[in-house]
Amino acid sequence: MAVADFYEILQVHPRADTAAIEAAYRRLADLYDPDRLAGAAEELVLIAREKRAAIDQAYAVLSDPLERAAYDRQRIESTLAATSTATTSDARLNDTDPTEALSAATPADPAGEQITTRATTTPDADAAVEPIYDYRPLPPAQSTERARGFNTHPTLQPSAAYQRATVSLVAIIVAVGVLLPALAFGSLLTSIGSLQPPAATATPSPLDQFEVLLAQARLAVEQQPDNAQAWVDYANLLYDSAQIVREQAPESVLYQQRLPRWLEAIAAYRRALELVPDDARIRGEIGASACFYGIGVGDLRYIEEGLNELQQATAAIPDDVRMLLNIGHCRVNVQPPQIDAAIRDWQQVITIAPGSPFAIEAQRLIDEYRAR
Amino acid sequence: MYLLGTILIVAAVAAALMATVSYALVPSGNLRALTYGRIGTRASLIAVLLVVGLLNYLFVAQRYDIEYVYNYSSIELEPHFRVAAVWAGQPGSFVIWALWGIVAAQFLVRRTRNAEPYVLSVFMFIQAALLVFMLIRNPFVPHLEGGLPVFPADGKGLNPTLHNMWMLIHPPILFIGFALMAVPFAYAVAGIWRRDYDGWVRDALPWTIAAWSFLGLALLLGGYWAYETLGWGGYWGWDPVENSALVPWFTATALIHAMLAQRAGGGLRRTTLVLAVLTYLLVFYATFLTRSGVLSSFSVHSFVEEGLKWIMVGYLAFLAIGGIVVLAWRWRDIPSRELSEKLLSRDSFIVLMIICLMVISAVVSLGTSMPVISAIPGVGHSLQGALGSMFELDDGTTYDPNAQPFADGRFGFVGSFYSTAVPPLGLITVMLMIIGPLLGWRDTNIRHLLRTLRWPAAAAVVMVCIGLFLGARDPLPMAYIGLCTFAFGTNLIMIIRTLRSGWMRIGGYLAHIGLMLFLVGAVASTLYATSEERLLIPEGETLSMYGYDFTFNGWMLTPEGRGLLDITVARGNDTFRATPQLYFNDRMGATMATPSVKSELLRDVYISPQEYQPPFDRNLADIGLGQTKSIGPYTFTFIGFEVPESHNEGSADVGAKLRVEYEGQSVEMTPKITLLANQSDPTQAIQDNPVDLPGGNSASLAAFDPLQRRVIIRVDGLGFPVDPARAVVVVSVKPGVMLVWLGVILGVLGGFIAMVRRTLEGQPRPAGARERLPRGLGGLARFVGGR
């Protein structure tokens, strides 16, 4: 180009306003002030002088609005001439504002390229070209002040362009490497955390097999307190949950803990009995529960009460084997023990249901008490 | 829901960690990782929004099978409170905190430029930690009863002290403040890491000011909540929860000033870094103190959950050690620049002010941490001996008189410690604020300075005279009033001067003015509040106190079932209807009292309800089984109920067997009530069968309660008067409370103005362009609408 680009000399945008131009001039004039180089090599001083002279000239033109307008016209003409020799003339240029066109359509022009690269730091060009920042740490300062023109926001040259990362192996490695430990950690936390996992997932011991059903039954009776069947089911579960421990581990601590279940069962059966009066079977269960509770805690009154209930119940239903088995348990534990009557009841069980588990149990009990 | 919610939280944690790890890879030259860092940041926002959305949905859809919803919501809760109930418990407040942080992260991605991987790596790690805390106290846990998931029909409901509009505002704003405080921390660590010891200050300054403003606003709202609704008597109780949020606010104030000094002259580089790290440590320390339950016996706030104690201690230790290591790593690399050697320069005054604020912070935080410090074996008793002679101590019984005092030497301070120790230190900061704003950064023309000081000094003298005239005599409040007026004057002059170069530069001075108003209001309302007078006002009567007439019109029940005392307050022709609430809350098992405040410009009338005594009829006696009570000359002993075994068809008698003593003679008699079934006229369904007493009067059974075994006996004929209902209220007049609110609002406003200014200044500019701030409101509109 014939004319030096004043904007390039002052390192400002061609559309920069007067204030920006003045600021840039001050900065550069100060930077290349020959006085600052007093004592430096002759060549350096000479270069600074030349540079300073160019800066002064550029500022003299650009600071005067009239001269600047004239210069702008001249600059665009020369640029257009340069582009038209390089490429075929672009029709679009004719009907747009020449200054606008300058930055848009002059990639071949070295000055234009300079502008677009520098424009990456200006906000209005932000959206057009995203700068490629140099993300590496700055060089060590080593306890000394950074140099005056030190750029704390270095960018990479677009020529050293890197391709935008696509989903690649690195991504998968990073994602998996982060997700897996996070998932493992999360699941670990949730499993050891304050909450208990629902009891259904735990493997229940055979003695605890009724616990889940029991809780559901309890809810059922809370939701429908007038349903006799719900109360009976609930009471039966209470009964069974205590009975299974009594049969399999009568000396265990667990049975001691389960003893109050008998009382809960009695209360639940009584609720059912209120709703369905005169049900002998329920009365029989009450009796059995009272007996077992009395035996468990060694309270004769409960045993006697249970025996009483059971006698009423067997009077109504004389051939219920379970009831007969239970009444025998009561009889051998009252004071004084009615062992003969108990054995008679158990023998009846054998005659009613020979070969059944009840009969086997009855035979075992008869043998046990005969031996005493 | 449990599984979905947990997966979402885990996804949020994973995304945040992915951002942290990916961004951490960028500085070593791996540009591809930058993209994954950004993806992680965006993905964590989506995941957290989904978590918050799901939690909101559970509350709005009344899913009481979720433990968290069951604990904090109920059917009768209004919809907007169901949303607010999200942050009523620990996990919800963590997720709100993390949400604001992650929202801020989205802006940081665009604004950090070269520092992006550094800042966001640190910042997203903090968000990940918050989300992990939430994961540990998972809010999606199902509600279990007896080891089984159940779906209750109704929840336990929101704590009634939280059930008001401040609950909607205060916690989210507090968490905006807390979340933004992590930004300067992240920037500082990034600045150290990247060796950009100056650039981070410019970029972090608007964020720091924003965090400071939001935290200040949250403190104001909390104080207003306590004052207006909770009835704690004042807006600031030096409670550990309040203090622990105040201390980071102090250090943030120091940080902002240090940043300004560094921007202007390049000094204080290391100080700024240390302050930024320290401020976030204190924010997290505040969280630790209030969430871990260590202070549960020393605060009116009730934070008793112990679940997070050790992991929070671990994280706090990690932050502290990490901060120190990072600082030590580059300490020698940081260049230092001389500050101005002149005393009368902003540099020097800012250093003095930082020292002063640090001392105040140390005093307050040591006082607040005393329960933790004195829990160290062997320290408690010796400290208690040394400090007990100087200050009032709390051995765990202040907030719960029934509690056992701590035997292991643990103790805390009550308000008197702070109100003794802090005001003299505060006076020094006020003095610095008188001259500081007038100074140049490096040096000052003393003659100009003195000339500027003339008018503010005159104003201060006038104010002191007014104070003397109004009856103030004590030196400390007089000093406060005088010096605050002085500082108000100089800052006002600075505002007038700077307004010429645009309204946007006045933020700092406006904040100073706000602080002065606040201090005057605080001094006036604490030291010159009238004593709390207990008034016992019979219904329909008027009592006078402090120039106000209080008339009690009666006790009423609002449609929401809250009782309130209807009191008319009159002063001259000016009347005001005060309705302090007082009712028993079954759910809390406690009496709830909400004060009523009549605010005037210069003073507030504060009416705090204490008790409502229902009307009392002296002709009645309420007697339990076996008890003896007397009415007039008669003495009744309730022996037992008399219910005839065989009752007639359609009617039943209930009698109370009484022994009556009258002038030495003792008789037994049984007044009865006959209940008639099938009675067409309901008034006839209950028939009274009184008995004649010796002496010509009659006694009847007015009411009975078979469950509690009590009867109420009425004697007719004595004609004793009926005592009217009475309200017991505590009344006090607090001057200057309005100045407190006004001051903080002005301060926060100043903060927001400064934030806008520093955001504009922080924007990248073309090389050589001078920074220009918009002068009118148009610039603000462009700032808000543009970009």
GROMACS .gro file of C-alpha atoms in nm, chain A:
model
  372
    1MET     CA    1   0.000   0.000   0.000
    2ALA     CA    2   0.119   0.345  -0.087
    3VAL     CA    3   0.006   0.520   0.231
    4ALA     CA    4   0.095   0.389   0.576
    5ASP     CA    5  -0.219   0.285   0.765
    6PHE     CA    6  -0.248   0.541   1.042
    7TYR     CA    7  -0.496   0.325   1.229
    8GLU     CA    8  -0.247   0.044   1.233
    9ILE     CA    9   0.024   0.275   1.356
   10LEU     CA   10  -0.193   0.395   1.642
   11GLN     CA   11  -0.320   0.038   1.703
   12VAL     CA   12  -0.684   0.139   1.706
   13HIS     CA   13  -0.994   0.024   1.523
   14PRO     CA   14  -1.082   0.224   1.210
   15ARG     CA   15  -1.408   0.315   1.377
   16ALA     CA   16  -1.255   0.410   1.710
   17ASP     CA   17  -1.374   0.743   1.846
   18THR     CA   18  -1.158   1.045   1.920
   19ALA     CA   19  -1.118   0.959   2.284
   20ALA     CA   20  -0.984   0.615   2.201
   21ILE     CA   21  -0.748   0.761   1.945
   22GLU     CA   22  -0.622   1.016   2.189
   23ALA     CA   23  -0.569   0.753   2.456
   24ALA     CA   24  -0.385   0.529   2.215
   25TYR     CA   25  -0.167   0.819   2.104
   26ARG     CA   26  -0.077   0.909   2.462
   27ARG     CA   27   0.014   0.553   2.541
   28LEU     CA   28   0.228   0.505   2.231
   29ALA     CA   29   0.386   0.846   2.246
   30ASP     CA   30   0.492   0.773   2.599
   31LEU     CA   31   0.617   0.429   2.502
   32TYR     CA   32   0.838   0.561   2.223
   33ASP     CA   33   0.944   0.876   2.395
   34PRO     CA   34   1.312   0.926   2.296
   35ASP     CA   35   1.380   1.082   2.634
   36ARG     CA   36   1.316   0.750   2.798
   37LEU     CA   37   1.595   0.603   2.593
   38ALA     CA   38   1.860   0.847   2.707
   39GLY     CA   39   2.184   0.656   2.724
   40ALA     CA   40   2.061   0.368   2.511
   41ALA     CA   41   2.221   0.256   2.188
   42GLU     CA   42   2.211   0.506   1.904
   43GLU     CA   43   2.024   0.268   1.676
   44LEU     CA   44   1.750   0.218   1.929
   45VAL     CA   45   1.706   0.590   1.976
   46LEU     CA   46   1.687   0.630   1.602
   47ILE     CA   47   1.420   0.363   1.565
   48ALA     CA   48   1.221   0.518   1.847
   49ARG     CA   49   1.243   0.859   1.683
   50GLU     CA   50   1.114   0.724   1.355
   51LYS     CA   51   0.837   0.542   1.523
   52ARG     CA   52   0.748   0.847   1.726
   53ALA     CA   53   0.742   1.059   1.414
   54ALA     CA   54   0.503   0.814   1.247
   55ILE     CA   55   0.282   0.816   1.552
   56ASP     CA   56   0.276   1.195   1.565
   57GLN     CA   57   0.186   1.212   1.198
   58ALA     CA   58  -0.091   0.957   1.233
   59TYR     CA   59  -0.231   1.139   1.531
   60ALA     CA   60  -0.213   1.473   1.356
   61VAL     CA   61  -0.430   1.336   1.078
   62LEU     CA   62  -0.670   1.130   1.284
   63SER     CA   63  -0.728   1.385   1.557
   64ASP     CA   64  -0.868   1.638   1.311
   65PRO     CA   65  -1.216   1.533   1.200
   66LEU     CA   66  -1.188   1.687   0.855
   67GLU     CA   67  -0.849   1.541   0.780
   68ARG     CA   68  -0.957   1.207   0.917
   69ALA     CA   69  -1.262   1.196   0.687
   70ALA     CA   70  -1.046   1.274   0.388
   71TYR     CA   71  -0.796   1.010   0.494
   72ASP     CA   72  -1.074   0.755   0.537
   73ARG     CA   73  -1.201   0.814   0.184
   74GLN     CA   74  -0.854   0.781   0.043
   75ARG     CA   75  -0.791   0.466   0.245
   76ILE     CA   76  -1.109   0.297   0.126
   77GLU     CA   77  -1.036   0.379  -0.235
   78SER     CA   78  -0.694   0.229  -0.214
   79THR     CA   79  -0.836  -0.077  -0.038
   80LEU     CA   80  -1.101  -0.120  -0.304
   81ALA     CA   81  -0.841  -0.091  -0.571
   82ALA     CA   82  -0.635  -0.356  -0.397
   83THR     CA   83  -0.929  -0.597  -0.368
   84SER     CA   84  -1.050  -0.541  -0.723
   85THR     CA   85  -0.710  -0.634  -0.856
   86ALA     CA   86  -0.701  -0.943  -0.640
   87THR     CA   87  -1.056  -1.064  -0.694
   88THR     CA   88  -1.340  -0.978  -0.924
   89SER     CA   89  -1.530  -0.678  -0.801
   90ASP     CA   90  -1.800  -0.760  -0.556
   91ALA     CA   91  -2.138  -0.611  -0.637
   92ARG     CA   92  -2.235  -0.606  -0.273
   93LEU     CA   93  -1.973  -0.343  -0.197
   94ASN     CA   94  -2.139  -0.080  -0.413
   95ASP     CA   95  -2.462  -0.047  -0.220
   96THR     CA   96  -2.327  -0.079   0.134
   97ASP     CA   97  -2.148   0.171   0.348
   98PRO     CA   98  -1.783   0.151   0.248
   99THR     CA   99  -1.658   0.156   0.605
  100GLU     CA  100  -1.884  -0.134   0.695
  101ALA     CA  101  -1.769  -0.322   0.394
  102LEU     CA  102  -1.409  -0.272   0.480
  103SER     CA  103  -1.395  -0.498   0.776
  104ALA     CA  104  -1.633  -0.746   0.620
  105ALA     CA  105  -1.479  -0.801   0.280
  106THR     CA  106  -1.107  -0.750   0.296
  107PRO     CA  107  -0.956  -1.073   0.413
  108ALA     CA  108  -0.682  -1.048   0.153
  109ASP     CA  109  -0.574  -0.709   0.276
  110PRO     CA  110  -0.306  -0.733   0.544
  111ALA     CA  111  -0.445  -0.434   0.731
  112GLY     CA  112  -0.791  -0.584   0.731
  113GLU     CA  113  -0.665  -0.908   0.869
  114GLN     CA  114  -0.488  -0.723   1.141
  115ILE     CA  115  -0.815  -0.558   1.230
  116THR     CA  116  -1.016  -0.876   1.255
  117THR     CA  117  -0.762  -1.043   1.479
  118ARG     CA  118  -0.744  -0.753   1.713
  119ALA     CA  119  -1.118  -0.703   1.704
  120THR     CA  120  -1.157  -1.029   1.894
  121THR     CA  121  -1.106  -0.837   2.213
  122THR     CA  122  -1.369  -0.574   2.136
  123PRO     CA  123  -1.715  -0.644   2.263
  124ASP     CA  124  -1.899  -0.569   1.941
  125ALA     CA  125  -1.695  -0.827   1.754
  126ASP     CA  126  -1.737  -1.076   2.035
  127ALA     CA  127  -2.027  -1.258   1.883
  128ALA     CA  128  -1.866  -1.285   1.541
  129VAL     CA  129  -1.536  -1.446   1.626
  130GLU     CA  130  -1.488  -1.618   1.956
  131PRO     CA  131  -1.132  -1.565   2.063
  132ILE     CA  132  -0.918  -1.864   2.132
  133TYR     CA  133  -0.773  -1.786   2.467
  134ASP     CA  134  -0.442  -1.918   2.578
  135TYR     CA  135  -0.544  -2.095   2.896
  136ARG     CA  136  -0.197  -2.182   3.014
  137PRO     CA  137  -0.076  -2.013   3.333
  138LEU     CA  138   0.111  -1.689   3.294
  139PRO     CA  139   0.489  -1.695   3.331
  140PRO     CA  140   0.615  -1.668   3.690
  141ALA     CA  141   0.636  -1.315   3.820
  142GLN     CA  142   0.920  -1.396   4.058
  143SER     CA  143   0.829  -1.118   4.297
  144THR     CA  144   0.875  -0.849   4.036
  145GLU     CA  145   0.611  -0.633   3.879
  146ARG     CA  146   0.480  -0.738   3.542
  147ALA     CA  147   0.609  -0.530   3.252
  148ARG     CA  148   0.394  -0.233   3.156
  149GLY     CA  149   0.233  -0.366   2.844
  150PHE     CA  150   0.202  -0.718   2.984
  151ASN     CA  151  -0.103  -0.889   2.836
  152THR     CA  152  -0.289  -1.087   3.095
  153HIS     CA  153  -0.536  -1.213   2.837
  154PRO     CA  154  -0.321  -1.378   2.571
  155THR     CA  155  -0.494  -1.539   2.277
  156LEU     CA  156  -0.379  -1.805   2.040
  157GLN     CA  157  -0.337  -1.723   1.671
  158PRO     CA  158  -0.623  -1.857   1.460
  159SER     CA  159  -0.356  -2.001   1.229
  160ALA     CA  160  -0.268  -2.233   1.513
  161ALA     CA  161  -0.632  -2.325   1.506
  162TYR     CA  162  -0.740  -2.635   1.679
  163GLN     CA  163  -1.051  -2.820   1.586
  164ARG     CA  164  -1.345  -2.788   1.816
  165ALA     CA  165  -1.354  -3.094   2.031
  166THR     CA  166  -1.608  -3.348   1.927
  167VAL     CA  167  -1.725  -3.632   2.146
  168SER     CA  168  -1.425  -3.855   2.138
  169LEU     CA  169  -1.239  -4.105   2.343
  170VAL     CA  170  -1.124  -3.838   2.587
  171ALA     CA  171  -1.483  -3.744   2.659
  172ILE     CA  172  -1.585  -4.098   2.725
  173ILE     CA  173  -1.288  -4.156   2.951
  174VAL     CA  174  -1.356  -3.838   3.149
  175ALA     CA  175  -1.728  -3.905   3.176
  176VAL     CA  176  -1.691  -4.266   3.277
  177GLY     CA  177  -1.408  -4.190   3.513
  178VAL     CA  178  -1.617  -3.932   3.692
  179LEU     CA  179  -1.956  -4.096   3.674
  180LEU     CA  180  -1.856  -4.436   3.801
  181PRO     CA  181  -1.692  -4.322   4.125
  182ALA     CA  182  -1.977  -4.075   4.176
  183LEU     CA  183  -2.238  -4.346   4.130
  184ALA     CA  184  -2.049  -4.584   4.353
  185PHE     CA  185  -2.008  -4.315   4.615
  186GLY     CA  186  -2.373  -4.218   4.589
  187SER     CA  187  -2.501  -4.569   4.622
  188LEU     CA  188  -2.263  -4.630   4.912
  189LEU     CA  189  -2.392  -4.321   5.089
  190THR     CA  190  -2.754  -4.401   5.036
  191SER     CA  191  -2.706  -4.755   5.160
  192ILE     CA  192  -2.512  -4.669   5.473
  193GLY     CA  193  -2.698  -4.344   5.533
  194SER     CA  194  -2.947  -4.272   5.802
  195LEU     CA  195  -3.227  -4.457   5.627
  196GLN     CA  196  -3.288  -4.826   5.660
  197PRO     CA  197  -3.360  -4.994   5.330
  198PRO     CA  198  -3.712  -5.134   5.325
  199ALA     CA  199  -3.724  -5.448   5.537
  200ALA     CA  200  -3.857  -5.651   5.247
  201THR     CA  201  -3.519  -5.644   5.079
  202ALA     CA  202  -3.340  -5.785   5.381
  203THR     CA  203  -3.337  -6.162   5.409
  204PRO     CA  204  -3.564  -6.231   5.706
  205SER     CA  205  -3.485  -6.502   5.955
  206PRO     CA  206  -3.759  -6.767   5.973
  207LEU     CA  207  -3.855  -6.633   6.314
  208ASP     CA  208  -3.917  -6.290   6.160
  209GLN     CA  209  -4.119  -6.413   5.866
  210PHE     CA  210  -4.439  -6.251   5.991
  211GLU     CA  211  -4.296  -5.906   6.063
  212VAL     CA  212  -4.363  -5.754   5.722
  213LEU     CA  213  -4.714  -5.893   5.705
  214LEU     CA  214  -4.768  -5.775   6.058
  215ALA     CA  215  -4.688  -5.413   5.978
  216GLN     CA  216  -4.920  -5.421   5.679
  217ALA     CA  217  -5.196  -5.575   5.888
  218ARG     CA  218  -5.146  -5.307   6.151
  219LEU     CA  219  -5.196  -5.042   5.887
  220ALA     CA  220  -5.501  -5.222   5.762
  221VAL     CA  221  -5.668  -5.217   6.103
  222GLU     CA  222  -5.573  -4.852   6.150
  223GLN     CA  223  -5.737  -4.762   5.823
  224GLN     CA  224  -6.052  -4.971   5.880
  225PRO     CA  225  -6.098  -5.014   6.254
  226ASP     CA  226  -6.448  -5.155   6.209
  227ASN     CA  227  -6.346  -5.452   6.000
  228ALA     CA  228  -6.359  -5.762   6.221
  229GLN     CA  229  -6.172  -5.976   5.969
  230ALA     CA  230  -5.888  -5.722   5.962
  231TRP     CA  231  -5.863  -5.742   6.338
  232VAL     CA  232  -5.864  -6.120   6.332
  233ASP     CA  233  -5.595  -6.126   6.064
  234TYR     CA  234  -5.387  -5.883   6.258
  235ALA     CA  235  -5.432  -6.078   6.581
  236ASN     CA  236  -5.353  -6.405   6.406
  237LEU     CA  237  -5.028  -6.258   6.279
  238LEU     CA  238  -4.939  -6.138   6.627
  239TYR     CA  239  -5.023  -6.482   6.758
  240ASP     CA  240  -4.819  -6.657   6.489
  241SER     CA  241  -4.521  -6.428   6.528
  242ALA     CA  242  -4.505  -6.513   6.898
  243GLN     CA  243  -4.598  -6.875   6.857
  244ILE     CA  244  -4.324  -6.949   6.604
  245VAL     CA  245  -4.061  -6.827   6.847
  246ARG     CA  246  -4.226  -7.014   7.136
  247GLU     CA  247  -4.215  -7.339   6.941
  248GLN     CA  248  -3.864  -7.306   6.802
  249ALA     CA  249  -3.673  -7.112   7.065
  250PRO     CA  250  -3.876  -7.091   7.385
  251GLU     CA  251  -3.569  -7.014   7.600
  252SER     CA  252  -3.438  -6.736   7.374
  253VAL     CA  253  -3.415  -6.367   7.451
  254LEU     CA  254  -3.623  -6.313   7.140
  255TYR     CA  255  -3.912  -6.497   7.297
  256GLN     CA  256  -3.884  -6.275   7.604
  257GLN     CA  257  -3.907  -5.977   7.370
  258ARG     CA  258  -4.198  -6.129   7.187
  259LEU     CA  259  -4.399  -6.200   7.503
  260PRO     CA  260  -4.596  -5.871   7.491
  261ARG     CA  261  -4.719  -5.983   7.149
  262TRP     CA  262  -4.953  -6.220   7.332
  263LEU     CA  263  -5.109  -5.926   7.510
  264GLU     CA  264  -5.137  -5.733   7.184
  265ALA     CA  265  -5.296  -6.038   7.028
  266ILE     CA  266  -5.546  -6.063   7.315
  267ALA     CA  267  -5.636  -5.696   7.272
  268ALA     CA  268  -5.680  -5.737   6.898
  269TYR     CA  269  -5.890  -6.051   6.936
  270ARG     CA  270  -6.106  -5.872   7.188
  271ARG     CA  271  -6.162  -5.590   6.939
  272ALA     CA  272  -6.271  -5.851   6.688
  273LEU     CA  273  -6.492  -6.015   6.946
  274GLU     CA  274  -6.662  -5.683   7.014
  275LEU     CA  275  -6.747  -5.659   6.648
  276VAL     CA  276  -6.846  -6.026   6.613
  277PRO     CA  277  -6.976  -6.133   6.958
  278ASP     CA  278  -7.009  -6.499   7.042
  279ASP     CA  279  -6.740  -6.623   6.807
  280ALA     CA  280  -6.603  -6.921   7.000
  281ARG     CA  281  -6.298  -6.957   6.779
  282ILE     CA  282  -6.182  -6.604   6.863
  283ARG     CA  283  -6.252  -6.674   7.227
  284GLY     CA  284  -6.035  -6.982   7.199
  285GLU     CA  285  -5.749  -6.776   7.056
  286ILE     CA  286  -5.784  -6.529   7.342
  287GLY     CA  287  -5.763  -6.816   7.585
  288ALA     CA  288  -5.458  -6.964   7.420
  289SER     CA  289  -5.282  -6.627   7.403
  290ALA     CA  290  -5.355  -6.561   7.770
  291CYS     CA  291  -5.225  -6.904   7.862
  292PHE     CA  292  -4.902  -6.866   7.671
  293TYR     CA  293  -4.848  -6.521   7.812
  294GLY     CA  294  -4.912  -6.652   8.163
  295ILE     CA  295  -4.672  -6.942   8.108
  296GLY     CA  296  -4.412  -6.710   7.961
  297VAL     CA  297  -4.416  -6.461   8.246
  298GLY     CA  298  -4.517  -6.715   8.513
  299ASP     CA  299  -4.842  -6.541   8.605
  300LEU     CA  300  -5.104  -6.789   8.715
  301ARG     CA  301  -5.394  -6.548   8.681
  302TYR     CA  302  -5.346  -6.525   8.304
  303ILE     CA  303  -5.329  -6.904   8.277
  304GLU     CA  304  -5.649  -6.944   8.475
  305GLU     CA  305  -5.823  -6.677   8.273
  306GLY     CA  306  -5.705  -6.842   7.953
  307LEU     CA  307  -5.819  -7.180   8.069
  308ASN     CA  308  -6.156  -7.034   8.150
  309GLU     CA  309  -6.191  -6.883   7.803
  310LEU     CA  310  -6.073  -7.198   7.636
  311GLN     CA  311  -6.319  -7.411   7.830
  312GLN     CA  312  -6.602  -7.185   7.712
  313ALA     CA  313  -6.473  -7.209   7.357
  314THR     CA  314  -6.433  -7.587   7.355
  315ALA     CA  315  -6.780  -7.619   7.498
  316ALA     CA  316  -6.904  -7.444   7.184
  317ILE     CA  317  -6.674  -7.620   6.937
  318PRO     CA  318  -6.567  -7.948   7.094
  319ASP     CA  319  -6.372  -8.091   6.801
  320ASP     CA  320  -6.119  -7.817   6.719
  321VAL     CA  321  -5.783  -7.986   6.747
  322ARG     CA  322  -5.577  -7.675   6.787
  323MET     CA  323  -5.796  -7.556   7.068
  324LEU     CA  324  -5.773  -7.895   7.234
  325LEU     CA  325  -5.396  -7.890   7.202
  326ASN     CA  326  -5.384  -7.544   7.357
  327ILE     CA  327  -5.620  -7.621   7.642
  328GLY     CA  328  -5.386  -7.904   7.734
  329HIS     CA  329  -5.100  -7.656   7.760
  330CYS     CA  330  -5.315  -7.452   7.995
  331ARG     CA  331  -5.418  -7.743   8.209
  332VAL     CA  332  -5.064  -7.867   8.277
  333ASN     CA  333  -4.958  -7.522   8.390
  334VAL     CA  334  -5.235  -7.425   8.629
  335GLN     CA  335  -5.200  -7.481   9.002
  336PRO     CA  336  -5.258  -7.759   9.077
  337PRO     CA  337  -5.173  -7.911   8.735
  338GLN     CA  338  -5.457  -8.099   8.570
  339ILE     CA  339  -5.231  -8.342   8.388
  340ASP     CA  340  -5.488  -8.616   8.350
  341ALA     CA  341  -5.743  -8.383   8.195
  342ALA     CA  342  -5.474  -8.249   7.963
  343ILE     CA  343  -5.376  -8.594   7.849
  344ARG     CA  344  -5.743  -8.669   7.786
  345ASP     CA  345  -5.770  -8.359   7.565
  346TRP     CA  346  -5.460  -8.453   7.369
  347GLN     CA  347  -5.580  -8.808   7.318
  348GLN     CA  348  -5.897  -8.663   7.176
  349VAL     CA  349  -5.684  -8.473   6.926
  350ILE     CA  350  -5.535  -8.802   6.813
  351THR     CA  351  -5.874  -8.959   6.774
  352ILE     CA  352  -6.021  -8.663   6.582
  353ALA     CA  353  -5.730  -8.617   6.340
  354PRO     CA  354  -5.510  -8.920   6.341
  355GLY     CA  355  -5.180  -8.884   6.159
  356SER     CA  356  -5.198  -8.505   6.133
  357PRO     CA  357  -4.916  -8.280   6.265
  358PHE     CA  358  -5.146  -8.200   6.556
  359ALA     CA  359  -5.173  -8.568   6.644
  360ILE     CA  360  -4.795  -8.608   6.633
  361GLU     CA  361  -4.751  -8.306   6.857
  362ALA     CA  362  -5.023  -8.435   7.090
  363GLN     CA  363  -4.855  -8.776   7.110
  364ARG     CA  364  -4.524  -8.607   7.191
  365LEU     CA  365  -4.685  -8.408   7.470
  366ILE     CA  366  -4.864  -8.714   7.610
  367ASP     CA  367  -4.536  -8.903   7.618
  368GLU     CA  368  -4.358  -8.611   7.779
  369TYR     CA  369  -4.612  -8.567   8.059
  370ARG     CA  370  -4.664  -8.942   8.113
  371ALA     CA  371  -4.295  -8.967   8.180
  372ARG     CA  372  -4.309  -8.716   8.463
   0.00000   0.00000   0.00000
